[in-house]
PDB file of C-alpha atoms in Angstrom:
ATOM      1  CA  MET A 251      -0.171  -0.148   0.317  1.00 77.00           C
ATOM      2  CA  ARG A 252       2.850   2.400   1.234  1.00 83.00           C
ATOM      3  CA  GLU A 253       4.479   1.657  -2.227  1.00 87.00           C
ATOM      4  CA  ALA A 254       1.447   2.047  -4.489  1.00 91.00           C
ATOM      5  CA  LEU A 255       1.370   5.624  -2.861  1.00 92.00           C
ATOM      6  CA  LEU A 256       4.818   6.712  -3.156  1.00 92.00           C
ATOM      7  CA  LEU A 257       4.204   5.274  -7.149  1.00 94.00           C
ATOM      8  CA  PHE A 258       1.747   7.310  -7.427  1.00 94.00           C
ATOM      9  CA  LEU A 259       3.660  10.262  -6.116  1.00 94.00           C
ATOM     10  CA  VAL A 260       5.938   9.656  -8.609  1.00 95.00           C
ATOM     11  CA  VAL A 261       4.332   9.306 -11.622  1.00 94.00           C
ATOM     12  CA  VAL A 262       1.639  12.324 -11.011  1.00 94.00           C
ATOM     13  CA  SER A 263       3.671  14.414  -9.243  1.00 95.00           C
ATOM     14  CA  GLY A 264       6.475  13.532 -11.828  1.00 91.00           C
ATOM     15  CA  THR A 265       4.554  13.973 -14.669  1.00 90.00           C
ATOM     16  CA  GLY A 266       2.653  17.305 -13.307  1.00 91.00           C
ATOM     17  CA  GLY A 267       5.648  18.902 -12.998  1.00 90.00           C
ATOM     18  CA  GLU A 268       6.758  18.307 -16.769  1.00 85.00           C
ATOM     19  CA  ILE A 269       3.164  19.778 -17.440  1.00 86.00           C
ATOM     20  CA  CYS A 270       4.045  22.880 -15.260  1.00 89.00           C
ATOM     21  CA  VAL A 271       7.395  23.648 -16.805  1.00 86.00           C
ATOM     22  CA  THR A 272       6.319  22.941 -20.290  1.00 82.00           C
ATOM     23  CA  ARG A 273       3.635  25.440 -19.385  1.00 84.00           C
ATOM     24  CA  ALA A 274       6.107  27.953 -18.080  1.00 85.00           C
ATOM     25  CA  MET A 275       8.397  27.737 -21.159  1.00 83.00           C
ATOM     26  CA  LYS A 276       5.595  28.334 -23.449  1.00 82.00           C
ATOM     27  CA  HIS A 277       4.729  31.269 -21.615  1.00 83.00           C
ATOM     28  CA  VAL A 278       8.527  32.506 -22.041  1.00 81.00           C
ATOM     29  CA  GLY A 279       8.573  31.462 -25.768  1.00 79.00           C
ATOM     30  CA  GLU A 280      10.525  29.638 -27.979  1.00 75.00           C
ATOM     31  CA  VAL A 281      14.441  29.740 -27.487  1.00 74.00           C
ATOM     32  CA  THR A 282      16.069  30.874 -30.907  1.00 76.00           C
ATOM     33  CA  ASP A 283      19.148  32.304 -29.371  1.00 75.00           C
ATOM     34  CA  PHE A 284      22.088  29.300 -28.082  1.00 73.00           C
ATOM     35  CA  ARG A 285      25.125  31.733 -26.451  1.00 80.00           C
ATOM     36  CA  PRO A 286      25.611  31.203 -22.993  1.00 83.00           C
ATOM     37  CA  LEU A 287      24.553  34.828 -22.204  1.00 86.00           C
ATOM     38  CA  ALA A 288      20.995  34.331 -24.282  1.00 83.00           C
ATOM     39  CA  LEU A 289      20.370  30.958 -22.373  1.00 82.00           C
ATOM     40  CA  VAL A 290      21.487  32.530 -18.824  1.00 87.00           C
ATOM     41  CA  ARG A 291      18.565  35.449 -19.932  1.00 88.00           C
ATOM     42  CA  VAL A 292      15.939  33.109 -20.679  1.00 84.00           C
ATOM     43  CA  ILE A 293      16.750  30.945 -17.255  1.00 85.00           C
ATOM     44  CA  LEU A 294      16.068  34.029 -15.197  1.00 89.00           C
ATOM     45  CA  ARG A 295      13.022  35.000 -17.056  1.00 87.00           C
ATOM     46  CA  ALA A 296      11.795  31.757 -16.885  1.00 86.00           C
ATOM     47  CA  MET A 297      12.435  31.860 -12.726  1.00 88.00           C
ATOM     48  CA  LYS A 298       9.775  34.366 -12.686  1.00 89.00           C
ATOM     49  CA  VAL A 299       6.886  32.431 -14.028  1.00 89.00           C
ATOM     50  CA  THR A 300       5.215  31.318 -11.020  1.00 93.00           C
ATOM     51  CA  TRP A 301       4.455  27.813 -12.832  1.00 92.00           C
ATOM     52  CA  MET A 302       8.140  27.340 -13.237  1.00 91.00           C
ATOM     53  CA  TRP A 303       8.326  26.983  -9.309  1.00 94.00           C
ATOM     54  CA  ILE A 304       5.489  25.179  -9.100  1.00 96.00           C
ATOM     55  CA  GLY A 305       6.751  23.006 -11.463  1.00 92.00           C
ATOM     56  CA  ILE A 306      10.169  22.674  -9.719  1.00 92.00           C
ATOM     57  CA  ALA A 307       8.593  21.817  -6.491  1.00 96.00           C
ATOM     58  CA  MET A 308       6.571  18.607  -7.448  1.00 95.00           C
ATOM     59  CA  MET A 309       9.684  17.469  -9.491  1.00 92.00           C
ATOM     60  CA  ALA A 310      11.548  17.584  -6.406  1.00 93.00           C
ATOM     61  CA  LEU A 311       8.788  15.644  -4.219  1.00 95.00           C
ATOM     62  CA  ALA A 312       8.979  12.961  -7.556  1.00 94.00           C
ATOM     63  CA  PHE A 313      12.726  12.465  -7.035  1.00 91.00           C
ATOM     64  CA  PHE A 314      12.276  11.929  -3.170  1.00 90.00           C
ATOM     65  CA  SER A 315       9.521   9.762  -3.641  1.00 92.00           C
ATOM     66  CA  LEU A 316      11.257   7.696  -6.331  1.00 92.00           C
ATOM     67  CA  LEU A 317      14.172   7.579  -3.795  1.00 90.00           C
ATOM     68  CA  ALA A 318      11.883   6.444  -0.552  1.00 89.00           C
ATOM     69  CA  VAL A 319      10.151   3.836  -2.872  1.00 91.00           C
ATOM     70  CA  LEU A 320      13.648   2.191  -4.028  1.00 91.00           C
ATOM     71  CA  SER A 321      14.495   1.696  -0.472  1.00 89.00           C
ATOM     72  CA  ILE A 322      11.303  -0.901  -0.265  1.00 87.00           C
ATOM     73  CA  GLU A 323      11.345  -2.205  -3.993  1.00 89.00           C
ATOM     74  CA  ASN A 324      13.340  -3.484  -6.913  1.00 91.00           C
ATOM     75  CA  VAL A 325      14.369  -1.166  -9.478  1.00 92.00           C
ATOM     76  CA  SER A 326      13.366  -4.032 -12.036  1.00 91.00           C
ATOM     77  CA  PHE A 327       9.801  -3.230 -10.364  1.00 93.00           C
ATOM     78  CA  VAL A 328       9.772   0.602 -10.186  1.00 93.00           C
ATOM     79  CA  VAL A 329      11.274   1.792 -13.011  1.00 91.00           C
ATOM     80  CA  PRO A 330       8.798  -0.142 -15.250  1.00 92.00           C
ATOM     81  CA  VAL A 331       5.568   1.158 -13.369  1.00 92.00           C
ATOM     82  CA  THR A 332       6.984   4.739 -13.819  1.00 91.00           C
ATOM     83  CA  ALA A 333       6.352   4.573 -17.846  1.00 90.00           C
ATOM     84  CA  LEU A 334       2.700   5.494 -16.426  1.00 92.00           C
ATOM     85  CA  ASN A 335       4.076   8.796 -16.428  1.00 88.00           C
ATOM     86  CA  TYR A 336       3.604   8.504 -20.863  1.00 86.00           C
ATOM     87  CA  ALA A 337      -0.184   7.803 -19.970  1.00 89.00           C
ATOM     88  CA  ALA A 338      -0.437  10.790 -16.806  1.00 90.00           C
ATOM     89  CA  GLY A 339       1.445  12.980 -20.071  1.00 86.00           C
ATOM     90  CA  ALA A 340      -0.919  12.118 -22.386  1.00 87.00           C
ATOM     91  CA  LEU A 341      -4.218  12.924 -20.153  1.00 88.00           C
ATOM     92  CA  GLY A 342      -2.366  15.683 -18.903  1.00 86.00           C
ATOM     93  CA  GLY A 343      -1.125  17.087 -22.595  1.00 83.00           C
ATOM     94  CA  LYS A 344      -4.779  16.381 -23.509  1.00 86.00           C
ATOM     95  CA  PHE A 345      -6.725  18.286 -20.774  1.00 86.00           C
ATOM     96  CA  PHE A 346      -4.602  20.703 -19.555  1.00 81.00           C
ATOM     97  CA  LEU A 347      -2.123  22.155 -22.352  1.00 78.00           C
ATOM     98  CA  GLY A 348      -4.951  21.409 -25.269  1.00 82.00           C
ATOM     99  CA  GLU A 349      -2.893  18.900 -27.522  1.00 81.00           C
ATOM    100  CA  ARG A 350      -4.160  16.333 -29.398  1.00 84.00           C
ATOM    101  CA  VAL A 351      -3.529  13.006 -29.078  1.00 84.00           C
ATOM    102  CA  THR A 352      -3.034  10.687 -31.730  1.00 87.00           C
ATOM    103  CA  PRO A 353      -4.897   7.550 -31.466  1.00 90.00           C
ATOM    104  CA  ARG A 354      -1.431   5.746 -32.315  1.00 89.00           C
ATOM    105  CA  ARG A 355      -0.157   7.803 -29.098  1.00 87.00           C
ATOM    106  CA  TRP A 356      -3.450   6.208 -27.058  1.00 91.00           C
ATOM    107  CA  ALA A 357      -2.429   2.362 -28.136  1.00 93.00           C
ATOM    108  CA  GLY A 358       0.941   3.136 -26.645  1.00 91.00           C
ATOM    109  CA  VAL A 359      -0.504   4.535 -23.529  1.00 92.00           C
ATOM    110  CA  LEU A 360      -2.636   1.518 -23.538  1.00 94.00           C
ATOM    111  CA  LEU A 361       0.142  -0.841 -24.118  1.00 94.00           C
ATOM    112  CA  VAL A 362       2.032   0.918 -21.321  1.00 93.00           C
ATOM    113  CA  CYS A 363      -0.922   0.120 -18.630  1.00 94.00           C
ATOM    114  CA  VAL A 364      -1.201  -3.736 -19.623  1.00 95.00           C
ATOM    115  CA  GLY A 365       2.600  -4.081 -19.308  1.00 94.00           C
ATOM    116  CA  VAL A 366       2.310  -2.131 -16.130  1.00 94.00           C
ATOM    117  CA  THR A 367      -0.676  -4.372 -14.792  1.00 94.00           C
ATOM    118  CA  LEU A 368       1.514  -7.649 -15.917  1.00 94.00           C
ATOM    119  CA  VAL A 369       4.593  -6.669 -13.862  1.00 93.00           C
ATOM    120  CA  TRP A 370       2.284  -5.709 -10.901  1.00 92.00           C
ATOM    121  CA  LEU A 371       1.078  -9.162 -10.866  1.00 92.00           C
ATOM    122  CA  GLY A 372       4.140 -10.777 -12.160  1.00 90.00           C
ATOM    123  CA  LYS A 373       5.836  -9.527  -8.870  1.00 83.00           C
ATOM    124  CA  ARG A 374       3.316 -11.313  -6.496  1.00 68.00           C
TER     125      ARG A 374
ATOM    126  CA  MET B  76      18.729  17.087 -40.515  1.00 46.00           C
ATOM    127  CA  SER B  77      21.885  16.413 -42.113  1.00 48.00           C
ATOM    128  CA  SER B  78      22.548  13.085 -43.294  1.00 56.00           C
ATOM    129  CA  SER B  79      26.513  13.141 -42.929  1.00 67.00           C
ATOM    130  CA  SER B  80      28.310  10.421 -41.307  1.00 75.00           C
ATOM    131  CA  GLY B  81      29.480  12.393 -39.026  1.00 76.00           C
ATOM    132  CA  LEU B  82      26.190  13.310 -37.640  1.00 76.00           C
ATOM    133  CA  HIS B  83      25.220   9.834 -37.498  1.00 79.00           C
ATOM    134  CA  PHE B  84      28.083   8.914 -35.235  1.00 83.00           C
ATOM    135  CA  LYS B  85      27.508  11.608 -32.954  1.00 83.00           C
ATOM    136  CA  THR B  86      23.665  10.270 -32.470  1.00 84.00           C
ATOM    137  CA  TYR B  87      24.654   7.263 -32.355  1.00 86.00           C
ATOM    138  CA  CYS B  88      26.969   8.025 -29.502  1.00 88.00           C
ATOM    139  CA  MET B  89      24.391   9.802 -27.606  1.00 86.00           C
ATOM    140  CA  LEU B  90      21.844   7.711 -27.740  1.00 89.00           C
ATOM    141  CA  LEU B  91      24.553   5.219 -26.277  1.00 91.00           C
ATOM    142  CA  ILE B  92      25.416   7.185 -23.523  1.00 92.00           C
ATOM    143  CA  MET B  93      21.325   7.799 -22.644  1.00 91.00           C
ATOM    144  CA  VAL B  94      20.210   4.208 -22.913  1.00 92.00           C
ATOM    145  CA  VAL B  95      23.785   3.164 -20.708  1.00 94.00           C
ATOM    146  CA  PHE B  96      23.454   6.318 -18.110  1.00 94.00           C
ATOM    147  CA  ALA B  97      19.896   6.562 -17.576  1.00 92.00           C
ATOM    148  CA  PRO B  98      19.446   2.705 -16.098  1.00 94.00           C
ATOM    149  CA  LEU B  99      22.410   2.783 -14.592  1.00 95.00           C
ATOM    150  CA  GLY B 100      21.605   6.150 -12.447  1.00 95.00           C
ATOM    151  CA  ASN B 101      18.535   4.217 -11.169  1.00 93.00           C
ATOM    152  CA  VAL B 102      20.438   0.888 -10.350  1.00 95.00           C
ATOM    153  CA  LEU B 103      22.706   3.074  -8.669  1.00 95.00           C
ATOM    154  CA  LEU B 104      19.803   4.853  -6.790  1.00 93.00           C
ATOM    155  CA  GLY B 105      18.029   1.257  -5.927  1.00 92.00           C
ATOM    156  CA  LYS B 106      21.479   0.515  -4.740  1.00 91.00           C
ATOM    157  CA  GLY B 107      22.376   2.798  -2.228  1.00 92.00           C
ATOM    158  CA  MET B 108      18.467   3.159  -1.157  1.00 90.00           C
ATOM    159  CA  LYS B 109      18.278  -0.493  -0.635  1.00 86.00           C
ATOM    160  CA  ASN B 110      21.180   0.009   2.267  1.00 83.00           C
ATOM    161  CA  VAL B 111      19.338   2.888   3.567  1.00 82.00           C
ATOM    162  CA  GLY B 112      16.032   1.354   3.645  1.00 74.00           C
ATOM    163  CA  ALA B 113      17.060  -1.791   5.235  1.00 64.00           C
ATOM    164  CA  ALA B 114      18.200   0.004   8.374  1.00 60.00           C
ATOM    165  CA  VAL B 115      15.860   2.353   9.266  1.00 60.00           C
ATOM    166  CA  SER B 116      12.192   3.023  10.217  1.00 67.00           C
ATOM    167  CA  TRP B 117      10.338   5.918   7.840  1.00 66.00           C
ATOM    168  CA  ALA B 118       8.905   7.978  11.237  1.00 72.00           C
ATOM    169  CA  PRO B 119       8.505  11.384  10.230  1.00 75.00           C
ATOM    170  CA  SER B 120      11.224  12.301  13.042  1.00 79.00           C
ATOM    171  CA  ARG B 121      13.673   9.800  11.323  1.00 77.00           C
ATOM    172  CA  LEU B 122      13.772  11.999   8.562  1.00 79.00           C
ATOM    173  CA  PRO B 123      16.778  14.032   9.162  1.00 83.00           C
ATOM    174  CA  HIS B 124      18.688  10.930  10.053  1.00 82.00           C
ATOM    175  CA  ILE B 125      17.717   9.385   6.844  1.00 81.00           C
ATOM    176  CA  ALA B 126      18.310  12.193   4.834  1.00 83.00           C
ATOM    177  CA  SER B 127      21.873  12.439   6.440  1.00 85.00           C
ATOM    178  CA  MET B 128      21.930   8.761   5.155  1.00 84.00           C
ATOM    179  CA  VAL B 129      21.218   9.272   1.801  1.00 85.00           C
ATOM    180  CA  LEU B 130      23.575  12.357   1.431  1.00 86.00           C
ATOM    181  CA  THR B 131      26.613  10.267   2.569  1.00 88.00           C
ATOM    182  CA  SER B 132      25.860   7.266   0.445  1.00 88.00           C
ATOM    183  CA  GLY B 133      28.492   7.077  -2.681  1.00 91.00           C
ATOM    184  CA  TYR B 134      26.048   5.022  -4.779  1.00 93.00           C
ATOM    185  CA  ILE B 135      23.154   7.880  -4.456  1.00 93.00           C
ATOM    186  CA  TRP B 136      25.767  10.250  -5.668  1.00 94.00           C
ATOM    187  CA  LEU B 137      27.205   8.009  -8.461  1.00 96.00           C
ATOM    188  CA  GLY B 138      23.414   7.574  -9.456  1.00 95.00           C
ATOM    189  CA  ILE B 139      23.010  11.478  -9.692  1.00 94.00           C
ATOM    190  CA  ALA B 140      26.078  11.894 -11.418  1.00 96.00           C
ATOM    191  CA  SER B 141      24.628   9.243 -14.242  1.00 96.00           C
ATOM    192  CA  LEU B 142      21.495  10.805 -14.650  1.00 93.00           C
ATOM    193  CA  LEU B 143      23.104  14.341 -15.291  1.00 92.00           C
ATOM    194  CA  THR B 144      25.177  12.607 -17.660  1.00 93.00           C
ATOM    195  CA  PHE B 145      22.057  10.788 -19.105  1.00 91.00           C
ATOM    196  CA  PHE B 146      20.182  14.566 -19.007  1.00 85.00           C
ATOM    197  CA  VAL B 147      22.808  16.482 -20.905  1.00 85.00           C
ATOM    198  CA  ALA B 148      23.433  14.036 -23.425  1.00 86.00           C
ATOM    199  CA  TYR B 149      19.499  14.374 -23.815  1.00 83.00           C
ATOM    200  CA  MET B 150      19.742  17.935 -23.893  1.00 78.00           C
ATOM    201  CA  LEU B 151      22.969  17.908 -26.518  1.00 81.00           C
ATOM    202  CA  ILE B 152      20.583  15.090 -28.619  1.00 82.00           C
ATOM    203  CA  LEU B 153      17.306  17.266 -28.856  1.00 76.00           C
ATOM    204  CA  SER B 154      19.354  20.411 -30.462  1.00 76.00           C
ATOM    205  CA  TRP B 155      19.657  18.276 -33.657  1.00 78.00           C
ATOM    206  CA  ALA B 156      17.578  15.450 -33.541  1.00 76.00           C
ATOM    207  CA  ASP B 157      13.717  14.722 -33.652  1.00 73.00           C
ATOM    208  CA  PHE B 158      11.963  14.273 -30.285  1.00 69.00           C
ATOM    209  CA  SER B 159      10.358  11.557 -32.044  1.00 69.00           C
ATOM    210  CA  TYR B 160      13.477   9.659 -33.091  1.00 74.00           C
ATOM    211  CA  VAL B 161      15.304  10.514 -29.377  1.00 76.00           C
ATOM    212  CA  GLN B 162      12.346   9.375 -27.240  1.00 73.00           C
ATOM    213  CA  PRO B 163      12.005   5.644 -28.298  1.00 76.00           C
ATOM    214  CA  ALA B 164      15.013   5.106 -26.820  1.00 78.00           C
ATOM    215  CA  SER B 165      13.874   5.120 -23.002  1.00 78.00           C
ATOM    216  CA  SER B 166      11.821   1.886 -24.167  1.00 83.00           C
ATOM    217  CA  ILE B 167      15.125   0.476 -24.479  1.00 88.00           C
ATOM    218  CA  ALA B 168      16.358   1.880 -21.220  1.00 87.00           C
ATOM    219  CA  MET B 169      13.023  -0.039 -19.516  1.00 87.00           C
ATOM    220  CA  LEU B 170      14.950  -3.167 -20.857  1.00 91.00           C
ATOM    221  CA  VAL B 171      18.493  -2.386 -19.676  1.00 93.00           C
ATOM    222  CA  VAL B 172      16.860  -1.434 -16.212  1.00 92.00           C
ATOM    223  CA  ALA B 173      15.563  -4.719 -16.077  1.00 93.00           C
ATOM    224  CA  LEU B 174      18.880  -7.050 -16.988  1.00 94.00           C
ATOM    225  CA  LEU B 175      20.921  -4.481 -14.654  1.00 93.00           C
ATOM    226  CA  GLY B 176      18.766  -5.014 -11.917  1.00 92.00           C
ATOM    227  CA  TYR B 177      18.422  -9.023 -12.631  1.00 93.00           C
ATOM    228  CA  PHE B 178      22.515  -9.277 -13.002  1.00 93.00           C
ATOM    229  CA  TYR B 179      24.109  -6.839 -11.086  1.00 91.00           C
ATOM    230  CA  LEU B 180      21.695  -6.346  -8.039  1.00 90.00           C
ATOM    231  CA  GLY B 181      20.520 -10.023  -8.561  1.00 90.00           C
ATOM    232  CA  GLU B 182      16.890  -9.261  -8.654  1.00 91.00           C
ATOM    233  CA  ARG B 183      14.077 -12.136  -9.012  1.00 91.00           C
ATOM    234  CA  ILE B 184      12.096 -11.553 -11.977  1.00 92.00           C
ATOM    235  CA  SER B 185       9.361 -13.930 -13.006  1.00 94.00           C
ATOM    236  CA  PRO B 186       8.279 -14.653 -16.304  1.00 94.00           C
ATOM    237  CA  LEU B 187       5.165 -12.642 -16.088  1.00 94.00           C
ATOM    238  CA  HIS B 188       7.094  -9.380 -15.332  1.00 94.00           C
ATOM    239  CA  TRP B 189       9.515 -10.133 -17.909  1.00 95.00           C
ATOM    240  CA  ALA B 190       6.566 -10.051 -19.930  1.00 95.00           C
ATOM    241  CA  GLY B 191       4.859  -6.637 -18.731  1.00 95.00           C
ATOM    242  CA  ILE B 192       8.357  -5.292 -19.218  1.00 94.00           C
ATOM    243  CA  VAL B 193       8.292  -6.528 -22.651  1.00 95.00           C
ATOM    244  CA  VAL B 194       4.971  -4.897 -23.074  1.00 95.00           C
ATOM    245  CA  ILE B 195       6.007  -1.628 -21.438  1.00 93.00           C
ATOM    246  CA  CYS B 196       8.654  -1.359 -24.019  1.00 92.00           C
ATOM    247  CA  LEU B 197       6.505  -1.519 -26.837  1.00 92.00           C
ATOM    248  CA  GLY B 198       4.462   0.716 -25.747  1.00 92.00           C
ATOM    249  CA  VAL B 199       6.407   3.297 -25.071  1.00 88.00           C
ATOM    250  CA  PHE B 200       8.402   2.947 -28.307  1.00 87.00           C
ATOM    251  CA  VAL B 201       4.718   3.130 -29.997  1.00 87.00           C
ATOM    252  CA  VAL B 202       4.126   6.501 -28.055  1.00 83.00           C
ATOM    253  CA  GLY B 203       7.480   7.772 -28.952  1.00 75.00           C
ATOM    254  CA  ASN B 204       7.013   7.107 -32.975  1.00 70.00           C
ATOM    255  CA  THR B 205       4.145   9.721 -32.867  1.00 64.00           C
ATOM    256  CA  PRO B 206       4.473  13.017 -33.970  1.00 61.00           C
ATOM    257  CA  PRO B 207       6.159  15.540 -31.600  1.00 57.00           C
ATOM    258  CA  ARG B 208       4.020  18.530 -32.277  1.00 61.00           C
ATOM    259  CA  THR B 209       0.259  18.485 -32.398  1.00 62.00           C
ATOM    260  CA  THR B 210      -0.679  22.303 -31.398  1.00 65.00           C
ATOM    261  CA  GLU B 211      -0.190  25.481 -33.455  1.00 59.00           C
ATOM    262  CA  VAL B 212       2.592  27.398 -33.167  1.00 56.00           C
ATOM    263  CA  ARG B 213       1.544  30.668 -32.052  1.00 53.00           C
TER     264      ARG B 213
END
């Protein structure tokens, strides 16, 4: 039960964090100048967007949850299960960022879910 | 993307770094945290003690270094290659994690578990092979 909760945090908080960072970077605008000084300016501008900080906090929570779950479960179980990120990413992209998710991508997400179920059952 | 052989070589090197260092990082984190987890209880009052154990573990720092190496390679390759070309590589990484767990950490993996990992790899591959941009550029 504890591992399920931690894995849930890894997936949901990790994907949520990435979505927030995406939102922040879309707000900052496309990066076209890759000279070091220009990149520093992009980073400084990104740091002024609230979504960026929410995203970083969520990704940090996901990382510490990953560490916690790795202390009680095998890596060969934990890492494949975190592929659920793709499912959470597709849902989040569709409903939060308004991206169009192709049928082929949904098919991939479905395969990931089936695989995670098999891994979960195979652990017993 | 140019088709020069130099660019191809560079791309394959980066892909290799990615599929080696991401799984290696996770496996090292796993090894480090197994040492921590076996020794402590997870009561909130013990958190400072756990944090100090985590931060003094060589495996954890090696794991973080591996993940950073992966991340730099990932950023670099994305500057010239398509996301939809790069992302299916993470499906191979899933398999590498399982192999490292099995051979290096001695984890037991049942046939059903292996089957699940293969299906997940397939799923990640299918997800990765779709167009990277579906929204209008504003």
